[in-house]
Coordinates of C-alpha atoms and ligand atoms in Angstrom, one line a residue:
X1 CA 126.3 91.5 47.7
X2 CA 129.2 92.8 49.5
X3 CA 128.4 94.9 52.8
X4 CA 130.5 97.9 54.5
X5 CA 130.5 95.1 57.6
X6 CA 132.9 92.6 55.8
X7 CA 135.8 94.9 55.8
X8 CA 135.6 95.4 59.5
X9 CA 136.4 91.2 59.8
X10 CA 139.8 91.6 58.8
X11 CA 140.3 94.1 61.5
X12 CA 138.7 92.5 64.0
X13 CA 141.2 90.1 63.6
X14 CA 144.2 92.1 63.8
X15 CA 142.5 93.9 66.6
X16 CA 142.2 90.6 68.8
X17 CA 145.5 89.8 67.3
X18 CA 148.3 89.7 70.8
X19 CA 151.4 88.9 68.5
X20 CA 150.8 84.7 67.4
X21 CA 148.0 84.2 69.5
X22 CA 144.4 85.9 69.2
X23 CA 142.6 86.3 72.1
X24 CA 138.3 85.8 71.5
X25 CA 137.3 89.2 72.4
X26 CA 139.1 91.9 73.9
X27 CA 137.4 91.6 77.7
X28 CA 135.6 88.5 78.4
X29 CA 138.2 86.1 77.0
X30 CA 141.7 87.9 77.9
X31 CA 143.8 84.4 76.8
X32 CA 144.4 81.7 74.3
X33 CA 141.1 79.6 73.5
X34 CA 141.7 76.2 71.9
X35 CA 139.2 75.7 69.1
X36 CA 138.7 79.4 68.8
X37 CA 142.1 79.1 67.8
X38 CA 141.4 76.5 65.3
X39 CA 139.0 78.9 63.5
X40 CA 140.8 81.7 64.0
X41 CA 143.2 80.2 61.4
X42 CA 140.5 80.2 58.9
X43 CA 139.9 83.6 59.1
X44 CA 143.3 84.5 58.9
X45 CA 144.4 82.0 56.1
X46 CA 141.8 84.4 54.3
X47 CA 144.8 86.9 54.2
X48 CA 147.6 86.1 55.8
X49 CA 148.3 82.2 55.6
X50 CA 151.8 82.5 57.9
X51 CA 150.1 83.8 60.4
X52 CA 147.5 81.2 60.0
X53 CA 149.8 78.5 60.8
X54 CA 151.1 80.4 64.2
X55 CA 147.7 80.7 65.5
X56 CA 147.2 77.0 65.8
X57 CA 151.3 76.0 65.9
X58 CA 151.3 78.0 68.8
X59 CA 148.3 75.6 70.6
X60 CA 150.5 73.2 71.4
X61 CA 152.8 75.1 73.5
X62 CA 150.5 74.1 75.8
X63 CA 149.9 70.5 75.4
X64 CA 150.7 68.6 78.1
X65 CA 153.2 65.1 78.4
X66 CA 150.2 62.9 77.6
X67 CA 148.9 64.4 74.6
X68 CA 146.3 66.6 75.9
X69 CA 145.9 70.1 74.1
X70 CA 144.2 72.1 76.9
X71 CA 141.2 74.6 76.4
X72 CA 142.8 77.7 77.4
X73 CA 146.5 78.5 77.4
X74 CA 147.2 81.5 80.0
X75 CA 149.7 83.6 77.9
X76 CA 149.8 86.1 80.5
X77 CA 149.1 87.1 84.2
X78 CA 145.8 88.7 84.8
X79 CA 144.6 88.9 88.1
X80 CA 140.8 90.1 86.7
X81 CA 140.3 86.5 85.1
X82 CA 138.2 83.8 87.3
X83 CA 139.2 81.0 87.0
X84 CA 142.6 81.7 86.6
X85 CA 146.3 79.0 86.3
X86 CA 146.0 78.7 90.3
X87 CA 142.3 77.4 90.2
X88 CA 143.5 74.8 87.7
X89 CA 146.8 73.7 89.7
X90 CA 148.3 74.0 86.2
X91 CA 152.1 73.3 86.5
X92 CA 153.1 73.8 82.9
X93 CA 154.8 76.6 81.0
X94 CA 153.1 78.3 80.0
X95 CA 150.2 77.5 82.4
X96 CA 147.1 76.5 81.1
X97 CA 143.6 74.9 82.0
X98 CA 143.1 71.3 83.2
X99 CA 141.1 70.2 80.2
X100 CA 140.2 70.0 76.3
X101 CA 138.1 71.1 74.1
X102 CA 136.7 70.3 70.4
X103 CA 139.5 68.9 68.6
X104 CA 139.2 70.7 65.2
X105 CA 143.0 71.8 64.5
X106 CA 143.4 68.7 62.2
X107 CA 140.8 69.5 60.1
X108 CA 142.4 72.9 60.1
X109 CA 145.9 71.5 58.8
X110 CA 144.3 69.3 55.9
X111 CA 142.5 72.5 54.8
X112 CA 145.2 74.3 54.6
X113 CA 147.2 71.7 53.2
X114 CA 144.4 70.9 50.2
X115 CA 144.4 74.9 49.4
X116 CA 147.8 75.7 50.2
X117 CA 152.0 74.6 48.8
X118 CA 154.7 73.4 50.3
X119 CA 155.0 75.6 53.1
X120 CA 151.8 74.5 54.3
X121 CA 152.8 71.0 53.9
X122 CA 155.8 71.3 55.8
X123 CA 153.8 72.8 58.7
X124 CA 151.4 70.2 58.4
X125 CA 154.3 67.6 58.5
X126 CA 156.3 69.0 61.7
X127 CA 152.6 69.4 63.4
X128 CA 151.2 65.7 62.6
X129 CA 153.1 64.0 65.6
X130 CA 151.5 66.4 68.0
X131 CA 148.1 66.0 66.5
X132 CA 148.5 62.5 66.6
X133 CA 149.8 62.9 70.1
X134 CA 146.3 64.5 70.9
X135 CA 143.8 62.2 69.5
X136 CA 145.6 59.6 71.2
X137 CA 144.9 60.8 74.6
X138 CA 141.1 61.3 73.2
X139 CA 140.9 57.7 72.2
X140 CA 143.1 56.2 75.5
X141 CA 142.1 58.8 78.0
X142 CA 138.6 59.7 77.5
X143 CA 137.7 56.0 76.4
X144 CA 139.6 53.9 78.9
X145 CA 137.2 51.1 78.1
X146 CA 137.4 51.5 74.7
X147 CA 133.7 52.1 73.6
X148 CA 134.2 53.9 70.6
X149 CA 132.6 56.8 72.5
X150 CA 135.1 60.1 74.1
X151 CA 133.5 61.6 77.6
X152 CA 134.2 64.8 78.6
X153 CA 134.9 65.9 82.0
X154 CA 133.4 69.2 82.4
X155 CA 130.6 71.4 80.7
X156 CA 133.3 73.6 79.1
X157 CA 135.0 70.8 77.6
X158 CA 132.5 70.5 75.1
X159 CA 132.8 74.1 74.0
X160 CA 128.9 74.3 74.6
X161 CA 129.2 75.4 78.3
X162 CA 125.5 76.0 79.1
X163 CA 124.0 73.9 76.9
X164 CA 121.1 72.0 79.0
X165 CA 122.8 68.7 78.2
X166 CA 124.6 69.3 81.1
X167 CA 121.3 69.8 83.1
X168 CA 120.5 66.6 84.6
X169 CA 124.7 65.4 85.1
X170 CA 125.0 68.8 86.9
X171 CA 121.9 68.5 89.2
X172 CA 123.7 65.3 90.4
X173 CA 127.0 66.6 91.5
X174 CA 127.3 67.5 94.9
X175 CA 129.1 70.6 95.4
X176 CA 132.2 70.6 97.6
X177 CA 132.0 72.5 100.9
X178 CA 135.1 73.7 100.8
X179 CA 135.4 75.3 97.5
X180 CA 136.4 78.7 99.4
X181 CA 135.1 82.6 98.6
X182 CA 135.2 83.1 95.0
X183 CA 134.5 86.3 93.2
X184 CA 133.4 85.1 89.3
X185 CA 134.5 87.5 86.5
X186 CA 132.6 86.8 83.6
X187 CA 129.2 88.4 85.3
X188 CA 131.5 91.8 85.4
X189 CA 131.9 92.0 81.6
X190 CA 128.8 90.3 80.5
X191 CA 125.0 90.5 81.8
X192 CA 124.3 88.1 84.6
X193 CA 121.0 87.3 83.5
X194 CA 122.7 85.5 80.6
X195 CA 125.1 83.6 82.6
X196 CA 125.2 80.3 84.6
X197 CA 123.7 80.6 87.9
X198 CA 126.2 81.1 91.1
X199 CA 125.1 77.1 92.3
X200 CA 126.1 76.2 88.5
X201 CA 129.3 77.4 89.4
X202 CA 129.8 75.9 91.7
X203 CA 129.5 72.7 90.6
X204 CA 131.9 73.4 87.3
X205 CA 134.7 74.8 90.2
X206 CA 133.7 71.3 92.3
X207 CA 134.9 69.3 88.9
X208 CA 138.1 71.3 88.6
X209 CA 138.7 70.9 92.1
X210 CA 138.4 67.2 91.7
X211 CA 141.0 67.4 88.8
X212 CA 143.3 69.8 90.7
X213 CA 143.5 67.3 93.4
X214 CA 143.9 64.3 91.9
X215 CA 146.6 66.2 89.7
X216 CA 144.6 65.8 86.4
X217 CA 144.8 61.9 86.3
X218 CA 142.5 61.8 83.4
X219 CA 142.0 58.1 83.7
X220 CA 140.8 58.3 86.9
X221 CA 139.0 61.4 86.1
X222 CA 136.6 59.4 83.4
X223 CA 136.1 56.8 85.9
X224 CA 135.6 58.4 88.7
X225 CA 135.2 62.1 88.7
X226 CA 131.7 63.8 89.2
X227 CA 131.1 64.6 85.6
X228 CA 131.5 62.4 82.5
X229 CA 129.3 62.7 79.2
X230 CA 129.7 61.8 75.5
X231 CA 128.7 65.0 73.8
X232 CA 128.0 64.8 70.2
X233 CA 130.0 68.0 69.0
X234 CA 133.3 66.3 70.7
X235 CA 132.3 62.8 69.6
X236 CA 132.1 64.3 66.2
X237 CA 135.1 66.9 65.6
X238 CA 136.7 64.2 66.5
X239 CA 135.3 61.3 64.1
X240 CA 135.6 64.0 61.3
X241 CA 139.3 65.5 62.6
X242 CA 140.3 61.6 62.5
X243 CA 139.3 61.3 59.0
X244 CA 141.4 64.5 58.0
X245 CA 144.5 63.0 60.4
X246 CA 144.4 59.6 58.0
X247 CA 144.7 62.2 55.3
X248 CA 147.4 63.9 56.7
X249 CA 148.8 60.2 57.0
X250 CA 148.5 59.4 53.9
X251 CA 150.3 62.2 51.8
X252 CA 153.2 61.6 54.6
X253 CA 153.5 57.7 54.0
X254 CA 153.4 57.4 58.0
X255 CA 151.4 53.6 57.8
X256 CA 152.1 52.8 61.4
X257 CA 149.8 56.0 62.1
X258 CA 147.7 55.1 59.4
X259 CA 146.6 51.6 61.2
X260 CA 146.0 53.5 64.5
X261 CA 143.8 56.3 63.0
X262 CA 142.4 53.6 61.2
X263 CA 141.6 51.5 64.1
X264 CA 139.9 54.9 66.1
X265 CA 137.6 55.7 63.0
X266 CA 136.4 52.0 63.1
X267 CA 135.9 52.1 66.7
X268 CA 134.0 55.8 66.6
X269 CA 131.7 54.3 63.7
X270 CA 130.4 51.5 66.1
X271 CA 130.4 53.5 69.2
X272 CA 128.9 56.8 68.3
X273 CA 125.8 54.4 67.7
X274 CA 124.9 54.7 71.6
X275 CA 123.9 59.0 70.9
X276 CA 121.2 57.5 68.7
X277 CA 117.9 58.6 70.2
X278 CA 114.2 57.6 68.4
X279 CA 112.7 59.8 70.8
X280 CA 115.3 63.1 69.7
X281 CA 115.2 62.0 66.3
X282 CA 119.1 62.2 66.2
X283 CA 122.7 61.9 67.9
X284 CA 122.5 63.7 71.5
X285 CA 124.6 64.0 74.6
X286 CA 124.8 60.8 76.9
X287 CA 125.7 60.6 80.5
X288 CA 127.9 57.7 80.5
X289 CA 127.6 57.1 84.2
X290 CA 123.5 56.5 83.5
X291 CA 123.2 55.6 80.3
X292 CA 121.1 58.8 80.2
X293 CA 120.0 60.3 76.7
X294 CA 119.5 64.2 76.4
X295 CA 115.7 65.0 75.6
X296 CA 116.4 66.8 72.5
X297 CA 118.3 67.5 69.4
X298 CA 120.9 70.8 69.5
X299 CA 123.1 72.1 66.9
X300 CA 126.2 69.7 67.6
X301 CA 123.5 67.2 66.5
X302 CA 123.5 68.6 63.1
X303 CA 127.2 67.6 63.2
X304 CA 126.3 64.0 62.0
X305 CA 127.4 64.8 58.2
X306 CA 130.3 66.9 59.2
X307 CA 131.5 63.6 60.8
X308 CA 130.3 61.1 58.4
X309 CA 128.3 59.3 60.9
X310 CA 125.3 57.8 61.2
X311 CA 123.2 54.8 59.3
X312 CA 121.2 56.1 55.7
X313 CA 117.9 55.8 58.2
X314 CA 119.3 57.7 60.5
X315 CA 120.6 60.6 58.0
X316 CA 117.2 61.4 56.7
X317 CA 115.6 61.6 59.9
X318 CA 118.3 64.2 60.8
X319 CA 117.1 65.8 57.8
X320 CA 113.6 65.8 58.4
X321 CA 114.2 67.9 62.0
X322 CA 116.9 69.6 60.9
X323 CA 114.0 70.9 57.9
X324 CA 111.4 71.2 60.8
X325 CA 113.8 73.5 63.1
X326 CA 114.3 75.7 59.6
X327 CA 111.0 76.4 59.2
X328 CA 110.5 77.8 62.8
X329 CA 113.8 80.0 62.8
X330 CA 114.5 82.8 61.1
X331 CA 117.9 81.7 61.5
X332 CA 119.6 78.9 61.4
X333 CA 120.6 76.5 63.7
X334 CA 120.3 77.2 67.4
X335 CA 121.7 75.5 69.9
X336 CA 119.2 73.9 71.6
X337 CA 115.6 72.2 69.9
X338 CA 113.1 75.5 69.4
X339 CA 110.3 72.9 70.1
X340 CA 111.2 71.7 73.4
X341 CA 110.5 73.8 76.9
X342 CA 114.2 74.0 77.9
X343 CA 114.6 76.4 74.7
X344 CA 115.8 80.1 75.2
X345 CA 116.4 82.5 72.7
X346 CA 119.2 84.3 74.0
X347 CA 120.5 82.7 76.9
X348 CA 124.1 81.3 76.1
X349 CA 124.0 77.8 74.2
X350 CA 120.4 77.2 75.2
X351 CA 118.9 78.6 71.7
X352 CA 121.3 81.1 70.4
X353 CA 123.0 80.5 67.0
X354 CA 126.8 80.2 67.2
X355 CA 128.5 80.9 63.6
X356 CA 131.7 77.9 64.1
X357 CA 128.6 75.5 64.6
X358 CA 127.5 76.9 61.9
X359 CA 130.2 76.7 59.6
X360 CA 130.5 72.5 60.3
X361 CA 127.3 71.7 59.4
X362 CA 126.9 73.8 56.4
X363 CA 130.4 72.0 55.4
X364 CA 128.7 68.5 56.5
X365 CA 125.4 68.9 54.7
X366 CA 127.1 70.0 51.7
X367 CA 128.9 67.0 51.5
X368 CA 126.3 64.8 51.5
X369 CA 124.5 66.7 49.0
X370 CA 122.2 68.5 50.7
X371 CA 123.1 72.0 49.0
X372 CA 119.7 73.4 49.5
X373 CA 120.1 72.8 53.6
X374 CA 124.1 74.4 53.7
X375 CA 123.7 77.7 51.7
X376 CA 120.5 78.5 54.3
X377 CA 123.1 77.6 56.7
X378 CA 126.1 79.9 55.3
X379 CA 123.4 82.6 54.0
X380 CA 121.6 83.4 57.4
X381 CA 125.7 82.9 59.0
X382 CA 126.5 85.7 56.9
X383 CA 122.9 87.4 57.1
X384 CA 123.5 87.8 61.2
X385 CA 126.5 89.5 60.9
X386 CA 125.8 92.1 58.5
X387 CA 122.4 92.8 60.5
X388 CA 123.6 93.1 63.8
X389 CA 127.9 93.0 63.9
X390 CA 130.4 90.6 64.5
X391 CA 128.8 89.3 68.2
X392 CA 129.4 85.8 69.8
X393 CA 126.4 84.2 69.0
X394 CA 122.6 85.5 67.8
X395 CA 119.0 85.8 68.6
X396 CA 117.9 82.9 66.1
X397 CA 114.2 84.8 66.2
X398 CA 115.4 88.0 65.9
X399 CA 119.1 87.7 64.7
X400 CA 120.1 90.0 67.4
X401 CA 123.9 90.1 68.6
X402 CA 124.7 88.7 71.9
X403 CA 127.8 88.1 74.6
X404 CA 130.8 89.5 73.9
X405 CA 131.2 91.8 70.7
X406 CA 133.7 92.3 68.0
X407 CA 134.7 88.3 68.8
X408 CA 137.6 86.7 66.8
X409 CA 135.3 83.4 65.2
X410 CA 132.3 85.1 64.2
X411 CA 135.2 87.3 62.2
X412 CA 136.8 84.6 60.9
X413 CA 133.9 82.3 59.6
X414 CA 132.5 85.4 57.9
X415 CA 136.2 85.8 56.0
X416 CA 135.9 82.0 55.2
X417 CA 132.7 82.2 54.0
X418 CA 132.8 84.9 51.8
X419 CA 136.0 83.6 50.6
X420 CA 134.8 80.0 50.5
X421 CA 131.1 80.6 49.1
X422 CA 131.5 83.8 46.9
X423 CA 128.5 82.8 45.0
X424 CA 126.1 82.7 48.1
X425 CA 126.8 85.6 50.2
X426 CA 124.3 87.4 48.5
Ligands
GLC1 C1 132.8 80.3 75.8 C2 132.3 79.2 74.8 C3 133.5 78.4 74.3 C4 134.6 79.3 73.8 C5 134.9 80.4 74.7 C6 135.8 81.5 74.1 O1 133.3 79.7 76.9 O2 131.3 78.4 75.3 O3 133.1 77.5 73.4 O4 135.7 78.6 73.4 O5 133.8 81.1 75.2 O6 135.2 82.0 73.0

């Protein structure tokens, strides 16, 4: 059933809306956020395809000479943002950050190309070198050995900034002692006590300042920067944004691109195998200068059928825990293992649900035909929002709203959802 709450979506969206680019929500996150972008475009498609298309076409205004899309793109000056272009060393135009995040736009593009004409599939055409562009510097830059496995750089690269994957990798960094005074911005807006720690950033600004002065050499930054993990919700968008560029391939007759993509997803396959963990039951984060596994499962783990991966073993333990974790929520799935001590309801990727993750692996378990598992998934999605408002993520006890409010994806994913799933939203 239909509640007053899904009107106010569309809104929110044309609220956050700064003329092609949407900014997350209105205080926190004053600039252009990379995958929030992607999802963005979902919502909007809902309505408004054109517009749609200019959320993500307008990503790559920031991507850099080598390929890399970075994670935010500073569309304007504002001095009340920390850390802002001069932090980064950021000598593009516009300016943006030094890094990545989840590569989704490609899967973005195919879905708009499957349920869209040929407008769609010219924008789809005139984008696919610059995808390809981008998961090209994935594959070279972030797997210089060619492992079949992408590292990340920094905790925000993987989109799950706090997640305790970071933990131990963190711990080990030794901050720099001459980072400088620093006044942090997001503990103005939002409440401290859900926040990293001031020593935690610390260490994220001693990464950035590694980058900065080694003028964001990423090759030299995955081997020898302070911080470099495979994290499974990269590691996957990417495995299942590959698939959907060889799509993309495909309907353009581009074979030379074919073979490369090719060549990545055969790779990935092999590679992703080193995430496996008996003990986690399931893919985790790995600190690819230890060999280190996390100690247990999060929702990017649930990812696995999103991205195809994994051995028929392997997917129906992912199913058993994923069952496990349902039974202890009332909803579904937080971000970190309910069952393990480093779980906290509401602190910021340590427990709370996140409705993009969400989105994936309902989309991934419905695809391997587990139908039961994704409408829970989409249902309590849905469920969150109409209890407690469009907020940035949710209590998964309790379902209440938390972060930043009125925020662009939650929005969006509810629009794609109802659109998507009409027969479910009940
Ligand atoms: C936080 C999230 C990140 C997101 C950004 C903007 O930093 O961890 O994934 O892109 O907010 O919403």
């Amino acid at each position: 059933m239909a509640s007053e709450r899904d009107s106010q979506a569309v809104e929110i969206l044309r609220g956050n809306d700064r003329g092609g680019y949407t900014v997350p929500t209105a205080r926190l996150y004053p600039f252009q956020w990379n995958w929030d972008s992607a999802f963005a475009a979902l919502g909007f498609a809902t309505f408004d395809r054109d517009r749609a298309w200019r959320e993500i076409e307008g990503l790559f205004d920031g991507q850099w000479e080598d390929g890399m899309v970075p994670h935010i793109i500073f569309r304007k000056v504002d001095p009340e943002y920390f850390p802002g272009p001069g932090v980064w060393g950021s000598t593009t135009e516009p300016p943006t950050s030094g890094h990545s995040q989840p590569p989704v736009v490609a899967s973005v593009a195919r879905w708009l190309v499957e349920t869209g004409g040929r407008d769609d599939e010219r924008r789809a055409h005139a984008m696919f070198p610059k995808l390809l562009a981008w998961h090209q510097w994935w594959h070279r830059d972030r797997d210089p050995d060619g492992t079949g496995l992408v590292g990340i750089i920094h905790p925000w690269e993987s989109g799950r900034d706090n997640c305790p994957d970071w933990d131990a990798a963190m711990q080990r960094i030794a901050i720099a002692d001459d980072l400088g005074a620093y006044r942090r911005r997001d503990t103005d807006v939002a409440d401290a006590a859900t926040r990293p720690t001031s020593e935690t950033y610390d260490r994220y600004l001693t990464i950035v300042k590694f980058g900065r002065e080694c003028e964001w050499d990423h090759e030299r930054i995955a081997r020898e920067g302070p911080f470099f993990m495979a994290d499974p919700c990269v590691q996957f968008v990417l495995m299942r944004a590959d698939h959907d560029l060889m799509a993309l391939a495909e309907r353009f007759g581009d074979d030379p691109a074919r073979r490369r993509i090719s060549d990545w997803i055969t790779l990935s396959d092999e590679g992703v195998q080193a995430l496996w963990s008996d003990a986690a039951g399931g893919f985790v984060a790995r600190d690819l200068r230890t060999g280190d596994l996390s100690p247990a499962i999060s929702n990017a783990s649930m990812l696995a059928f999103y991205a195809n991966a994994g051995t028929p073993g392997q997917r129906d333990e992912i199913v058993r825990q994923a069952r496990d974790i349902f039974d202890r929520c009332r909803y579904v799935f937080p971000s970190w293992d309910p069952r393990h001590d480093g779980f906290e309801q509401r602190r910021y990727w340590r427990g709370p649900v996140w409705s993009v993750m969400n989105w994936m692996i309902a989309a991934g378990f419905d695809a391997h035909g587990h139908a039961d598992l994704a409408k829970r998934v989409r249902r309590d999605t849905l469920a969150m929002v109409r209890q407690s408002g469009f907020f940035e993520y949710f209590d998964p006890l309790t379902g209440e709203g938390l972060g930043g409010s009125d925020f662009t994806w939650t929005a969006a994913v509810h629009l794609a959802l109802l659109s998507e799933y009409a027969g479910d939203a009940g």
